[in-house]
Amino acid sequence: MSYVDEVIERVVKENPAQPEFHQAVKEVLESLRVVIEANEEMYRKEAILERLTNPERQFIFRVPWVDDKGNVQVNTGYRVQFNSAIGPYKGGLRLHPSVNIGIIKFLGFEQIFKNSLTGLPMGGGKGGSDFDPKGKSDREIMAFCQSFMTELCKHIGADTDVPAGDIGTGAREIGYMFGQYKRIRGVFEGVLTGKGLSYGGSLARTQATGYGLLYLTEEMLKCNGKDIKGKICAVSGSGNVATYAIEKAIQLGAKPVTCSDSTGWVYDPDGIDVAALKEIKEVKRARLTEYKNYRPNSEYHEGKGVWSVKCDIALPCATQNELDIEDAKQLVANGCMCVAEGANMPTTLEATKYIQDNGLLFSPGKASNAGGVATSGLEMSQNSERLSWTFEEVDEKLHGIMVNIFHSMDDAAKKYGMEGNYVAGANIAGFEKVVDAMLAQGVC
Ligand code: NDP
Ligand code: 2IT
């Protein structure tokens, strides 16, 4: 059996009931096959793939907190420190009831390659909790965040592990967590990114993932002889990534016509009104049913359906496995020419293959959503030099990083005879740097 198949089999056997982690490992290792086979004996001897698929360290802890009725609630907290070969662990914290160790491991594993692709010195990590922030009061959110950080603070630090936001964790949660870290550890340091601007945050971090997604998409289209101007975009999600993807798409002359949340989706034939979206989601923390009050011409539908809309570009920006084979078939049938992932692993393996086989451009999340963590890296740099850069300075660096990521994955795919396969290209380019560092550092 080939080394790749042997390790995939082992990962599935040793990590039962973690389908998302299996999926992420399969996608990466399958596409690395040519690279691994070229050095199979050495990689096997060094156990590179076993080391890469086993986190360096994992923490699972109890998070007790008191709700507004005075009752004690208990959630589970996680932090997986996956790989520190090229820098301190870096990656977000997800707060969502679906969180379990398998989800955190899939996200942490993806983060290793994503962070490598940014060209910045960051290792891979991820964390979170099954806590559901929906419907909680500010006081309950603070109680949870303080309890979560009371344990997490023992394991993180500006030079060891630097968490940030993800689903359910935004500026408010990062603020409460930062305050608790400072209080317990007694140090004011860049231990979290996505901080508020008054206490060490970076301009453009809020916008970075969505903006970065569009910068990479624009470059990918350009290098394939296409222009983003005038293109209809279908976007899913209505959180941080989706909102700023929509904003930048409009700025670049495209027309995003959809967005969604976990209960329904909006179709606005005149183009999504991003100011209305921000007011509904960022200020009121309300549901998308409200959108119609701002835009009477729009439609609201219950359930799932964004991918049934005729579009040129699909931008999945909500969550994992939200675009399946049926959705992919519908996109292809409707003449869609490009899918760029804003979320982490939003496209199933089967749907990805179908999209690629039908000749659409496809950018994997670890490349196209890397602008968020890249700008987190820039926030760390600013914290280290105790300076803040202007919005334009950060945005320009972000743009440069996204263009570089596109060319790294494009070049890597070409180098191994898989031109246009950006999934393979991103995995290979991310892998090469991490493995080089792992080999140089010996058995550890
Ligand atoms: P937010 O919490 O801001 O928004 C998430 C959005 O996705 C919401 O609209 C939410 O709807 C929807 N959503 C979440 N879970 C589900 C689900 N199970 N089914 C249907 N809809 C769902 O998160 P972000 O925008 O930050 O993150 C979105 C994606 O982007 C995630 O995959 C995340 O890992 C990834 N990402 C985020 C980065 C960042 O910097 N924030 C960086 C790189 C990737 P509802 O409100 O109803 O739950
Ligand atoms: O998935 C991701 O890259 C993020 N949620 C952002 C991580 C970060 O450290 O900014």
Short mmCIF file of C-alpha atoms and ligand atoms in Angstrom, two decimals:
data_model
loop_
_atom_site.label_atom_id
_atom_site.label_comp_id
_atom_site.label_asym_id
_atom_site.label_seq_id
_atom_site.Cartn_x
_atom_site.Cartn_y
_atom_site.Cartn_z
CA MET A 1 0.00 0.00 0.00
CA SER A 2 1.27 3.48 -0.78
CA TYR A 3 2.40 5.67 2.11
CA VAL A 4 -0.47 8.14 1.48
CA ASP A 5 -3.13 5.40 1.58
CA GLU A 6 -1.56 3.84 4.65
CA VAL A 7 -1.69 7.13 6.57
CA ILE A 8 -5.25 7.94 5.47
CA GLU A 9 -6.35 4.51 6.68
CA ARG A 10 -4.58 5.04 9.97
CA VAL A 11 -6.08 8.50 10.51
CA VAL A 12 -9.60 7.12 9.94
CA LYS A 13 -8.98 4.19 12.28
CA GLU A 14 -7.31 6.18 15.06
CA ASN A 15 -9.77 9.08 15.02
CA PRO A 16 -13.21 7.48 14.97
CA ALA A 17 -16.32 9.67 14.63
CA GLN A 18 -14.37 12.63 13.26
CA PRO A 19 -15.66 12.76 9.65
CA GLU A 20 -14.67 16.39 9.02
CA PHE A 21 -11.11 15.67 10.12
CA HIS A 22 -10.97 12.61 7.84
CA GLN A 23 -12.29 14.73 4.96
CA ALA A 24 -9.66 17.45 5.43
CA VAL A 25 -6.83 14.91 5.70
CA LYS A 26 -8.03 13.04 2.61
CA GLU A 27 -8.24 16.19 0.53
CA VAL A 28 -4.73 17.26 1.47
CA LEU A 29 -2.97 13.89 1.28
CA GLU A 30 -4.65 12.79 -1.96
CA SER A 31 -3.51 15.94 -3.67
CA LEU A 32 0.01 15.61 -2.26
CA ARG A 33 0.34 12.12 -3.70
CA VAL A 34 2.75 13.08 -6.50
CA VAL A 35 4.99 15.01 -4.11
CA ILE A 36 5.00 12.24 -1.51
CA GLU A 37 5.63 9.52 -4.08
CA ALA A 38 8.68 11.38 -5.37
CA ASN A 39 10.27 11.12 -1.88
CA GLU A 40 8.31 8.22 -0.43
CA GLU A 41 11.16 6.39 1.27
CA MET A 42 12.51 9.44 3.08
CA TYR A 43 9.08 10.73 4.14
CA ARG A 44 8.14 7.28 5.43
CA LYS A 45 11.37 6.93 7.39
CA GLU A 46 10.86 10.37 8.91
CA ALA A 47 7.15 9.61 9.59
CA ILE A 48 6.34 13.01 8.11
CA LEU A 49 2.68 12.27 7.41
CA GLU A 50 2.07 10.66 10.82
CA ARG A 51 3.58 13.72 12.48
CA LEU A 52 1.64 16.10 10.26
CA THR A 53 -1.71 14.46 11.01
CA ASN A 54 -1.17 14.18 14.78
CA PRO A 55 -1.57 17.44 16.72
CA GLU A 56 1.42 18.41 18.85
CA ARG A 57 -0.93 19.06 21.77
CA GLN A 58 -4.68 19.15 22.53
CA PHE A 59 -6.57 20.66 25.45
CA ILE A 60 -10.18 19.80 26.32
CA PHE A 61 -11.65 21.53 29.34
CA ARG A 62 -14.80 22.30 31.30
CA VAL A 63 -16.27 25.79 30.94
CA PRO A 64 -18.77 26.51 33.74
CA TRP A 65 -20.62 29.83 33.74
CA VAL A 66 -23.70 31.36 35.36
CA ASP A 67 -26.68 32.34 33.17
CA ASP A 68 -29.07 35.25 33.74
CA LYS A 69 -31.41 33.09 35.80
CA GLY A 70 -28.62 32.22 38.20
CA ASN A 71 -28.24 28.65 36.89
CA VAL A 72 -24.83 27.14 36.23
CA GLN A 73 -24.28 26.07 32.63
CA VAL A 74 -21.43 23.83 31.51
CA ASN A 75 -19.81 23.81 28.06
CA THR A 76 -16.71 22.09 26.71
CA GLY A 77 -13.70 24.14 25.60
CA TYR A 78 -11.04 23.05 23.08
CA ARG A 79 -7.64 24.21 21.87
CA VAL A 80 -5.66 22.09 19.43
CA GLN A 81 -2.04 23.12 18.92
CA PHE A 82 -1.46 21.29 15.67
CA ASN A 83 1.89 22.27 14.23
CA SER A 84 4.50 24.84 15.27
CA ALA A 85 7.19 24.10 12.66
CA ILE A 86 7.10 27.57 11.10
CA GLY A 87 5.88 29.74 13.97
CA PRO A 88 3.68 30.04 17.07
CA TYR A 89 0.29 28.29 16.81
CA LYS A 90 -2.23 30.60 15.19
CA GLY A 91 -5.91 30.15 14.44
CA GLY A 92 -9.39 31.13 15.49
CA LEU A 93 -11.86 30.13 18.19
CA ARG A 94 -15.24 28.82 17.02
CA LEU A 95 -18.29 29.17 19.26
CA HIS A 96 -21.12 27.06 17.84
CA PRO A 97 -23.21 24.17 19.22
CA SER A 98 -21.84 21.85 16.51
CA VAL A 99 -18.26 22.18 17.78
CA ASN A 100 -16.51 18.95 18.82
CA ILE A 101 -12.91 17.75 18.77
CA GLY A 102 -13.18 16.47 15.15
CA ILE A 103 -14.32 19.87 13.87
CA ILE A 104 -11.54 21.67 15.73
CA LYS A 105 -8.97 19.19 14.38
CA PHE A 106 -10.15 19.65 10.78
CA LEU A 107 -9.89 23.41 11.18
CA GLY A 108 -6.49 23.20 12.90
CA PHE A 109 -5.15 20.88 10.21
CA GLU A 110 -6.29 23.23 7.41
CA GLN A 111 -4.76 26.14 9.30
CA ILE A 112 -1.24 24.63 9.06
CA PHE A 113 -1.22 24.89 5.26
CA LYS A 114 -3.18 28.13 5.11
CA ASN A 115 -0.79 29.90 7.46
CA SER A 116 2.18 28.57 5.51
CA LEU A 117 0.68 29.94 2.27
CA THR A 118 0.52 33.48 3.71
CA GLY A 119 4.32 33.55 3.81
CA LEU A 120 4.19 34.73 7.43
CA PRO A 121 5.74 32.82 10.37
CA MET A 122 2.65 31.19 11.89
CA GLY A 123 2.01 27.58 12.89
CA GLY A 124 -1.42 25.94 12.87
CA GLY A 125 -3.93 25.83 15.74
CA LYS A 126 -7.64 26.12 16.40
CA GLY A 127 -10.04 26.13 19.32
CA GLY A 128 -13.53 26.90 20.45
CA SER A 129 -16.49 25.56 22.34
CA ASP A 130 -19.96 24.07 21.86
CA PHE A 131 -21.33 27.24 23.51
CA ASP A 132 -24.12 28.85 21.47
CA PRO A 133 -23.86 32.67 21.53
CA LYS A 134 -27.28 33.05 19.83
CA GLY A 135 -29.88 34.63 22.08
CA LYS A 136 -27.47 35.16 24.98
CA SER A 137 -27.29 38.48 26.81
CA ASP A 138 -24.05 40.48 26.85
CA ARG A 139 -23.56 39.49 30.46
CA GLU A 140 -23.89 35.79 29.63
CA ILE A 141 -21.43 36.15 26.75
CA MET A 142 -18.97 37.84 29.11
CA ALA A 143 -19.45 35.16 31.77
CA PHE A 144 -18.75 32.43 29.23
CA CYS A 145 -15.73 34.21 27.70
CA GLN A 146 -14.17 34.87 31.10
CA SER A 147 -14.58 31.26 32.19
CA PHE A 148 -13.26 29.97 28.86
CA MET A 149 -10.17 32.20 29.11
CA THR A 150 -9.57 31.32 32.77
CA GLU A 151 -8.48 27.88 31.54
CA LEU A 152 -7.19 28.78 28.06
CA CYS A 153 -4.81 31.46 29.41
CA LYS A 154 -2.56 28.73 30.83
CA HIS A 155 -1.75 27.48 27.36
CA ILE A 156 -1.45 30.57 25.13
CA GLY A 157 0.78 33.63 24.80
CA ALA A 158 2.01 36.16 22.24
CA ASP A 159 4.98 33.92 21.32
CA THR A 160 3.37 30.51 21.84
CA ASP A 161 -0.24 30.43 20.64
CA VAL A 162 -2.35 33.36 19.41
CA PRO A 163 -6.10 32.69 18.98
CA ALA A 164 -8.55 34.92 17.08
CA GLY A 165 -12.17 34.96 15.88
CA ASP A 166 -14.12 32.43 13.82
CA ILE A 167 -17.83 31.51 13.69
CA GLY A 168 -19.56 33.05 16.71
CA THR A 169 -16.44 34.86 17.92
CA GLY A 170 -16.18 38.50 16.92
CA ALA A 171 -14.87 41.74 18.39
CA ARG A 172 -17.10 41.56 21.48
CA GLU A 173 -15.94 38.07 22.48
CA ILE A 174 -12.28 38.83 21.76
CA GLY A 175 -12.58 41.91 24.01
CA TYR A 176 -13.93 39.93 26.96
CA MET A 177 -11.32 37.21 26.48
CA PHE A 178 -8.46 39.71 26.20
CA GLY A 179 -9.57 41.44 29.41
CA GLN A 180 -9.62 38.16 31.30
CA TYR A 181 -6.21 37.08 29.95
CA LYS A 182 -4.67 40.39 31.03
CA ARG A 183 -6.26 40.15 34.44
CA ILE A 184 -5.04 36.63 35.19
CA ARG A 185 -1.65 36.68 33.50
CA GLY A 186 -0.88 40.31 34.29
CA VAL A 187 0.56 41.05 30.86
CA PHE A 188 -0.67 43.31 28.10
CA GLU A 189 0.51 41.50 24.99
CA GLY A 190 -0.70 40.50 21.55
CA VAL A 191 -2.12 37.19 22.74
CA LEU A 192 -5.26 37.47 20.61
CA THR A 193 -5.89 39.06 17.23
CA GLY A 194 -9.03 40.74 16.01
CA LYS A 195 -8.77 43.07 19.00
CA GLY A 196 -10.54 46.44 19.18
CA LEU A 197 -8.64 49.39 17.74
CA SER A 198 -8.31 51.07 21.16
CA TYR A 199 -6.32 48.17 22.65
CA GLY A 200 -3.97 46.86 19.97
CA GLY A 201 -6.21 45.75 17.12
CA SER A 202 -5.28 46.28 13.49
CA LEU A 203 -7.16 48.40 11.02
CA ALA A 204 -8.59 46.25 8.20
CA ARG A 205 -8.64 43.00 10.27
CA THR A 206 -12.45 43.11 10.35
CA GLN A 207 -12.63 43.36 6.57
CA ALA A 208 -9.62 41.15 5.84
CA THR A 209 -11.10 37.70 5.15
CA GLY A 210 -13.85 38.96 2.83
CA TYR A 211 -11.64 41.52 1.11
CA GLY A 212 -8.86 38.95 0.72
CA LEU A 213 -11.28 36.47 -0.84
CA LEU A 214 -12.14 39.01 -3.51
CA TYR A 215 -8.51 40.04 -4.09
CA LEU A 216 -7.58 36.43 -4.76
CA THR A 217 -10.67 35.82 -6.90
CA GLU A 218 -9.91 38.92 -8.98
CA GLU A 219 -6.33 37.75 -9.57
CA MET A 220 -7.45 34.19 -10.42
CA LEU A 221 -9.96 35.52 -12.96
CA LYS A 222 -7.44 37.95 -14.43
CA CYS A 223 -4.82 35.23 -14.91
CA ASN A 224 -7.45 33.14 -16.67
CA GLY A 225 -8.37 35.94 -19.07
CA LYS A 226 -11.56 37.00 -17.25
CA ASP A 227 -12.72 40.22 -15.60
CA ILE A 228 -14.63 40.41 -12.32
CA LYS A 229 -16.48 43.56 -13.40
CA GLY A 230 -20.18 43.03 -14.04
CA LYS A 231 -20.19 39.45 -12.76
CA ILE A 232 -23.14 38.17 -10.72
CA CYS A 233 -22.05 36.61 -7.41
CA ALA A 234 -23.97 34.19 -5.22
CA VAL A 235 -22.75 34.52 -1.64
CA SER A 236 -23.74 32.35 1.33
CA GLY A 237 -23.52 33.41 4.98
CA SER A 238 -24.12 36.81 6.47
CA GLY A 239 -21.40 36.98 9.07
CA ASN A 240 -17.96 38.55 9.06
CA VAL A 241 -16.61 36.84 5.94
CA ALA A 242 -19.78 37.14 3.82
CA THR A 243 -20.42 40.80 4.70
CA TYR A 244 -16.98 42.04 3.68
CA ALA A 245 -16.84 39.74 0.65
CA ILE A 246 -20.06 41.40 -0.51
CA GLU A 247 -18.66 44.86 0.23
CA LYS A 248 -15.46 44.28 -1.75
CA ALA A 249 -17.28 42.53 -4.62
CA ILE A 250 -19.38 45.67 -5.06
CA GLN A 251 -16.27 47.87 -4.91
CA LEU A 252 -14.67 45.79 -7.67
CA GLY A 253 -17.72 46.21 -9.91
CA ALA A 254 -19.34 42.79 -9.39
CA LYS A 255 -22.94 42.29 -8.29
CA PRO A 256 -23.57 40.04 -5.26
CA VAL A 257 -27.26 39.07 -5.22
CA THR A 258 -27.60 36.64 -2.29
CA CYS A 259 -26.71 36.06 1.34
CA SER A 260 -27.95 33.56 3.94
CA ASP A 261 -28.01 32.51 7.56
CA SER A 262 -28.80 29.19 9.20
CA THR A 263 -32.57 29.69 8.82
CA GLY A 264 -32.97 31.20 5.37
CA TRP A 265 -31.60 33.16 2.45
CA VAL A 266 -32.10 36.42 0.61
CA TYR A 267 -32.20 37.10 -3.13
CA ASP A 268 -31.89 40.75 -4.03
CA PRO A 269 -31.99 41.21 -7.83
CA ASP A 270 -30.73 44.79 -7.48
CA GLY A 271 -27.64 43.66 -5.56
CA ILE A 272 -27.24 43.19 -1.79
CA ASP A 273 -27.44 46.40 0.23
CA VAL A 274 -24.36 46.00 2.42
CA ALA A 275 -25.29 48.87 4.76
CA ALA A 276 -28.62 47.17 5.51
CA LEU A 277 -26.86 43.84 6.02
CA LYS A 278 -24.41 45.38 8.50
CA GLU A 279 -27.20 47.04 10.44
CA ILE A 280 -29.20 43.81 10.67
CA LYS A 281 -26.27 41.55 11.58
CA GLU A 282 -23.63 43.72 13.27
CA VAL A 283 -25.83 46.24 15.11
CA LYS A 284 -29.16 44.51 15.76
CA ARG A 285 -27.80 40.93 15.75
CA ALA A 286 -31.11 40.02 14.08
CA ARG A 287 -32.22 37.49 11.44
CA LEU A 288 -32.25 37.95 7.66
CA THR A 289 -36.07 38.07 7.63
CA GLU A 290 -35.52 41.77 8.43
CA TYR A 291 -33.77 42.44 5.11
CA LYS A 292 -37.08 42.83 3.26
CA ASN A 293 -37.92 45.85 5.44
CA TYR A 294 -34.93 47.63 3.90
CA ARG A 295 -35.32 46.29 0.34
CA PRO A 296 -38.95 45.61 -0.65
CA ASN A 297 -37.82 44.23 -4.03
CA SER A 298 -35.89 41.39 -2.44
CA GLU A 299 -37.08 37.85 -1.70
CA TYR A 300 -36.63 35.91 1.54
CA HIS A 301 -36.76 32.11 1.46
CA GLU A 302 -36.67 29.67 4.34
CA GLY A 303 -34.04 26.93 4.30
CA LYS A 304 -31.17 26.46 1.88
CA GLY A 305 -31.11 27.70 -1.73
CA VAL A 306 -28.38 30.21 -2.52
CA TRP A 307 -26.75 27.89 -5.08
CA SER A 308 -29.95 27.64 -7.13
CA VAL A 309 -29.57 31.26 -8.22
CA LYS A 310 -28.01 31.87 -11.65
CA CYS A 311 -24.57 33.34 -11.08
CA ASP A 312 -21.10 33.69 -12.61
CA ILE A 313 -19.21 33.39 -9.34
CA ALA A 314 -20.12 31.37 -6.22
CA LEU A 315 -18.64 32.45 -2.89
CA PRO A 316 -19.52 30.04 -0.05
CA CYS A 317 -18.85 32.01 3.16
CA ALA A 318 -20.87 30.25 5.89
CA THR A 319 -19.64 26.86 7.07
CA GLN A 320 -18.24 23.41 6.17
CA ASN A 321 -20.00 21.17 3.64
CA GLU A 322 -22.64 23.75 2.73
CA LEU A 323 -22.13 23.18 -1.02
CA ASP A 324 -22.80 19.55 -1.96
CA ILE A 325 -22.93 17.61 -5.22
CA GLU A 326 -26.52 18.67 -6.02
CA ASP A 327 -25.57 22.31 -5.50
CA ALA A 328 -22.50 21.85 -7.70
CA LYS A 329 -24.62 20.36 -10.48
CA GLN A 330 -27.00 23.29 -10.27
CA LEU A 331 -24.17 25.84 -10.41
CA VAL A 332 -22.65 24.16 -13.46
CA ALA A 333 -26.02 23.87 -15.20
CA ASN A 334 -26.61 27.58 -14.57
CA GLY A 335 -23.34 28.56 -16.26
CA CYS A 336 -21.31 29.46 -13.15
CA MET A 337 -17.62 29.80 -14.04
CA CYS A 338 -15.87 30.19 -10.71
CA VAL A 339 -16.16 28.97 -7.11
CA ALA A 340 -13.94 30.59 -4.48
CA GLU A 341 -14.27 29.39 -0.91
CA GLY A 342 -14.56 32.01 1.83
CA ALA A 343 -15.48 29.52 4.54
CA ASN A 344 -13.33 26.58 5.65
CA MET A 345 -14.07 23.46 3.57
CA PRO A 346 -17.57 24.60 2.48
CA THR A 347 -17.51 22.32 -0.59
CA THR A 348 -17.78 18.55 -0.18
CA LEU A 349 -15.08 16.40 -1.82
CA GLU A 350 -17.57 15.09 -4.38
CA ALA A 351 -18.78 18.61 -5.26
CA THR A 352 -15.20 19.90 -5.58
CA LYS A 353 -14.35 17.14 -8.03
CA TYR A 354 -17.48 17.81 -10.08
CA ILE A 355 -16.73 21.53 -10.21
CA GLN A 356 -13.14 20.93 -11.30
CA ASP A 357 -14.08 18.24 -13.82
CA ASN A 358 -16.49 20.67 -15.45
CA GLY A 359 -13.74 23.21 -15.98
CA LEU A 360 -14.79 25.87 -13.47
CA LEU A 361 -12.11 27.82 -11.65
CA PHE A 362 -12.01 26.59 -8.04
CA SER A 363 -10.04 28.14 -5.20
CA PRO A 364 -9.84 26.19 -1.91
CA GLY A 365 -10.56 28.03 1.36
CA LYS A 366 -7.07 27.57 2.71
CA ALA A 367 -5.92 29.90 -0.10
CA SER A 368 -8.86 32.21 -0.68
CA ASN A 369 -9.80 32.83 2.98
CA ALA A 370 -6.20 33.23 4.16
CA GLY A 371 -6.53 37.03 4.22
CA GLY A 372 -8.03 36.87 7.71
CA VAL A 373 -5.16 35.04 9.34
CA ALA A 374 -2.64 36.95 7.20
CA THR A 375 -3.94 40.22 8.61
CA SER A 376 -3.87 38.65 12.07
CA GLY A 377 -0.17 38.10 11.35
CA LEU A 378 0.11 41.78 10.48
CA GLU A 379 -1.65 42.63 13.77
CA MET A 380 0.99 40.56 15.59
CA SER A 381 3.75 42.49 13.81
CA GLN A 382 2.20 45.82 14.79
CA ASN A 383 1.84 44.65 18.41
CA SER A 384 5.48 43.56 18.49
CA GLU A 385 6.74 46.92 17.31
CA ARG A 386 4.09 48.74 19.39
CA LEU A 387 2.91 50.72 16.37
CA SER A 388 -0.27 50.81 14.29
CA TRP A 389 -0.30 51.04 10.55
CA THR A 390 -2.89 52.93 8.49
CA PHE A 391 -5.83 51.17 6.87
CA GLU A 392 -4.27 51.71 3.44
CA GLU A 393 -0.95 50.23 4.55
CA VAL A 394 -2.55 47.06 5.93
CA ASP A 395 -4.95 46.73 2.99
CA GLU A 396 -2.11 47.06 0.49
CA LYS A 397 -0.09 44.37 2.29
CA LEU A 398 -3.20 42.13 2.38
CA HIS A 399 -3.68 42.63 -1.35
CA GLY A 400 -0.04 41.73 -2.02
CA ILE A 401 -0.30 38.60 0.14
CA MET A 402 -3.45 37.37 -1.66
CA VAL A 403 -1.88 37.92 -5.10
CA ASN A 404 1.20 36.01 -3.91
CA ILE A 405 -0.92 33.15 -2.59
CA PHE A 406 -2.63 32.82 -5.95
CA HIS A 407 0.72 32.67 -7.76
CA SER A 408 2.21 30.22 -5.25
CA MET A 409 -0.63 27.76 -5.78
CA ASP A 410 -0.69 28.36 -9.52
CA ASP A 411 3.07 27.77 -9.81
CA ALA A 412 3.01 24.67 -7.60
CA ALA A 413 0.20 23.13 -9.67
CA LYS A 414 2.13 23.80 -12.88
CA LYS A 415 5.38 22.45 -11.42
CA TYR A 416 3.73 19.08 -10.78
CA GLY A 417 1.85 18.93 -14.10
CA MET A 418 -1.57 19.83 -12.69
CA GLU A 419 -2.08 23.26 -14.20
CA GLY A 420 -5.26 24.94 -13.01
CA ASN A 421 -5.77 22.51 -10.11
CA TYR A 422 -5.54 25.05 -7.31
CA VAL A 423 -6.55 22.53 -4.65
CA ALA A 424 -3.41 20.54 -5.37
CA GLY A 425 -1.37 23.71 -5.86
CA ALA A 426 -2.38 25.20 -2.50
CA ASN A 427 -1.75 21.98 -0.62
CA ILE A 428 1.64 21.43 -2.25
CA ALA A 429 2.84 25.01 -1.76
CA GLY A 430 1.68 25.04 1.88
CA PHE A 431 3.17 21.59 2.58
CA GLU A 432 6.62 22.22 1.10
CA LYS A 433 7.52 25.00 3.53
CA VAL A 434 6.18 23.20 6.60
CA VAL A 435 7.95 19.94 5.74
CA ASP A 436 11.20 21.72 5.05
CA ALA A 437 11.02 23.27 8.54
CA MET A 438 10.03 19.96 10.16
CA LEU A 439 12.94 18.11 8.57
CA ALA A 440 15.40 20.84 9.55
CA GLN A 441 14.24 20.71 13.19
CA GLY A 442 14.79 16.96 13.57
CA VAL A 443 12.50 14.50 15.31
CA CYS A 444 10.11 16.64 17.33
P1 NDP B 1 -19.78 34.43 11.58
O1 NDP B 1 -20.16 33.80 12.87
O2 NDP B 1 -19.51 35.89 11.53
O3 NDP B 1 -20.88 34.11 10.46
C1 NDP B 1 -21.18 32.79 10.12
C2 NDP B 1 -22.30 32.81 9.09
O4 NDP B 1 -22.50 31.49 8.61
C3 NDP B 1 -23.62 33.24 9.68
O5 NDP B 1 -24.38 33.85 8.68
C4 NDP B 1 -24.24 31.91 10.12
O6 NDP B 1 -25.65 31.94 10.23
C5 NDP B 1 -23.79 31.00 9.01
N1 NDP B 1 -23.64 29.64 9.53
C6 NDP B 1 -22.81 29.23 10.51
N2 NDP B 1 -22.97 27.94 10.76
C7 NDP B 1 -23.94 27.53 9.95
C8 NDP B 1 -24.54 26.28 9.75
N3 NDP B 1 -24.19 25.19 10.44
N4 NDP B 1 -25.51 26.23 8.80
C9 NDP B 1 -25.85 27.31 8.07
N5 NDP B 1 -25.32 28.53 8.24
C10 NDP B 1 -24.37 28.62 9.16
O7 NDP B 1 -18.51 33.60 11.07
P2 NDP B 1 -17.42 34.01 9.98
O8 NDP B 1 -18.04 34.83 8.90
O9 NDP B 1 -16.25 34.54 10.71
O10 NDP B 1 -17.00 32.59 9.41
C11 NDP B 1 -17.60 32.01 8.26
C12 NDP B 1 -16.69 30.94 7.70
O11 NDP B 1 -15.44 31.52 7.31
C13 NDP B 1 -16.31 29.80 8.64
O12 NDP B 1 -16.13 28.60 7.90
C14 NDP B 1 -14.98 30.24 9.21
O13 NDP B 1 -14.22 29.15 9.69
C15 NDP B 1 -14.36 30.85 7.97
N6 NDP B 1 -13.27 31.80 8.16
C16 NDP B 1 -13.41 32.89 8.98
C17 NDP B 1 -12.37 33.79 9.12
C18 NDP B 1 -12.49 35.04 9.91
O14 NDP B 1 -11.54 35.83 9.91
N7 NDP B 1 -13.60 35.30 10.58
C19 NDP B 1 -11.08 33.58 8.43
C20 NDP B 1 -11.07 32.45 7.54
C21 NDP B 1 -12.13 31.60 7.45
P3 NDP B 1 -26.31 32.03 11.69
O15 NDP B 1 -25.99 33.40 12.19
O16 NDP B 1 -27.76 31.80 11.46
O17 NDP B 1 -25.69 30.95 12.50
O1 2IT B 2 -10.03 30.16 9.75
C1 2IT B 2 -9.31 31.16 9.93
O2 2IT B 2 -8.28 31.36 9.26
C2 2IT B 2 -9.70 32.12 10.96
N1 2IT B 2 -10.74 31.94 11.58
C3 2IT B 2 -8.81 33.28 11.28
C4 2IT B 2 -7.68 32.87 12.20
C5 2IT B 2 -6.82 33.98 12.72
O3 2IT B 2 -5.94 33.65 13.53
O4 2IT B 2 -6.98 35.14 12.35
#
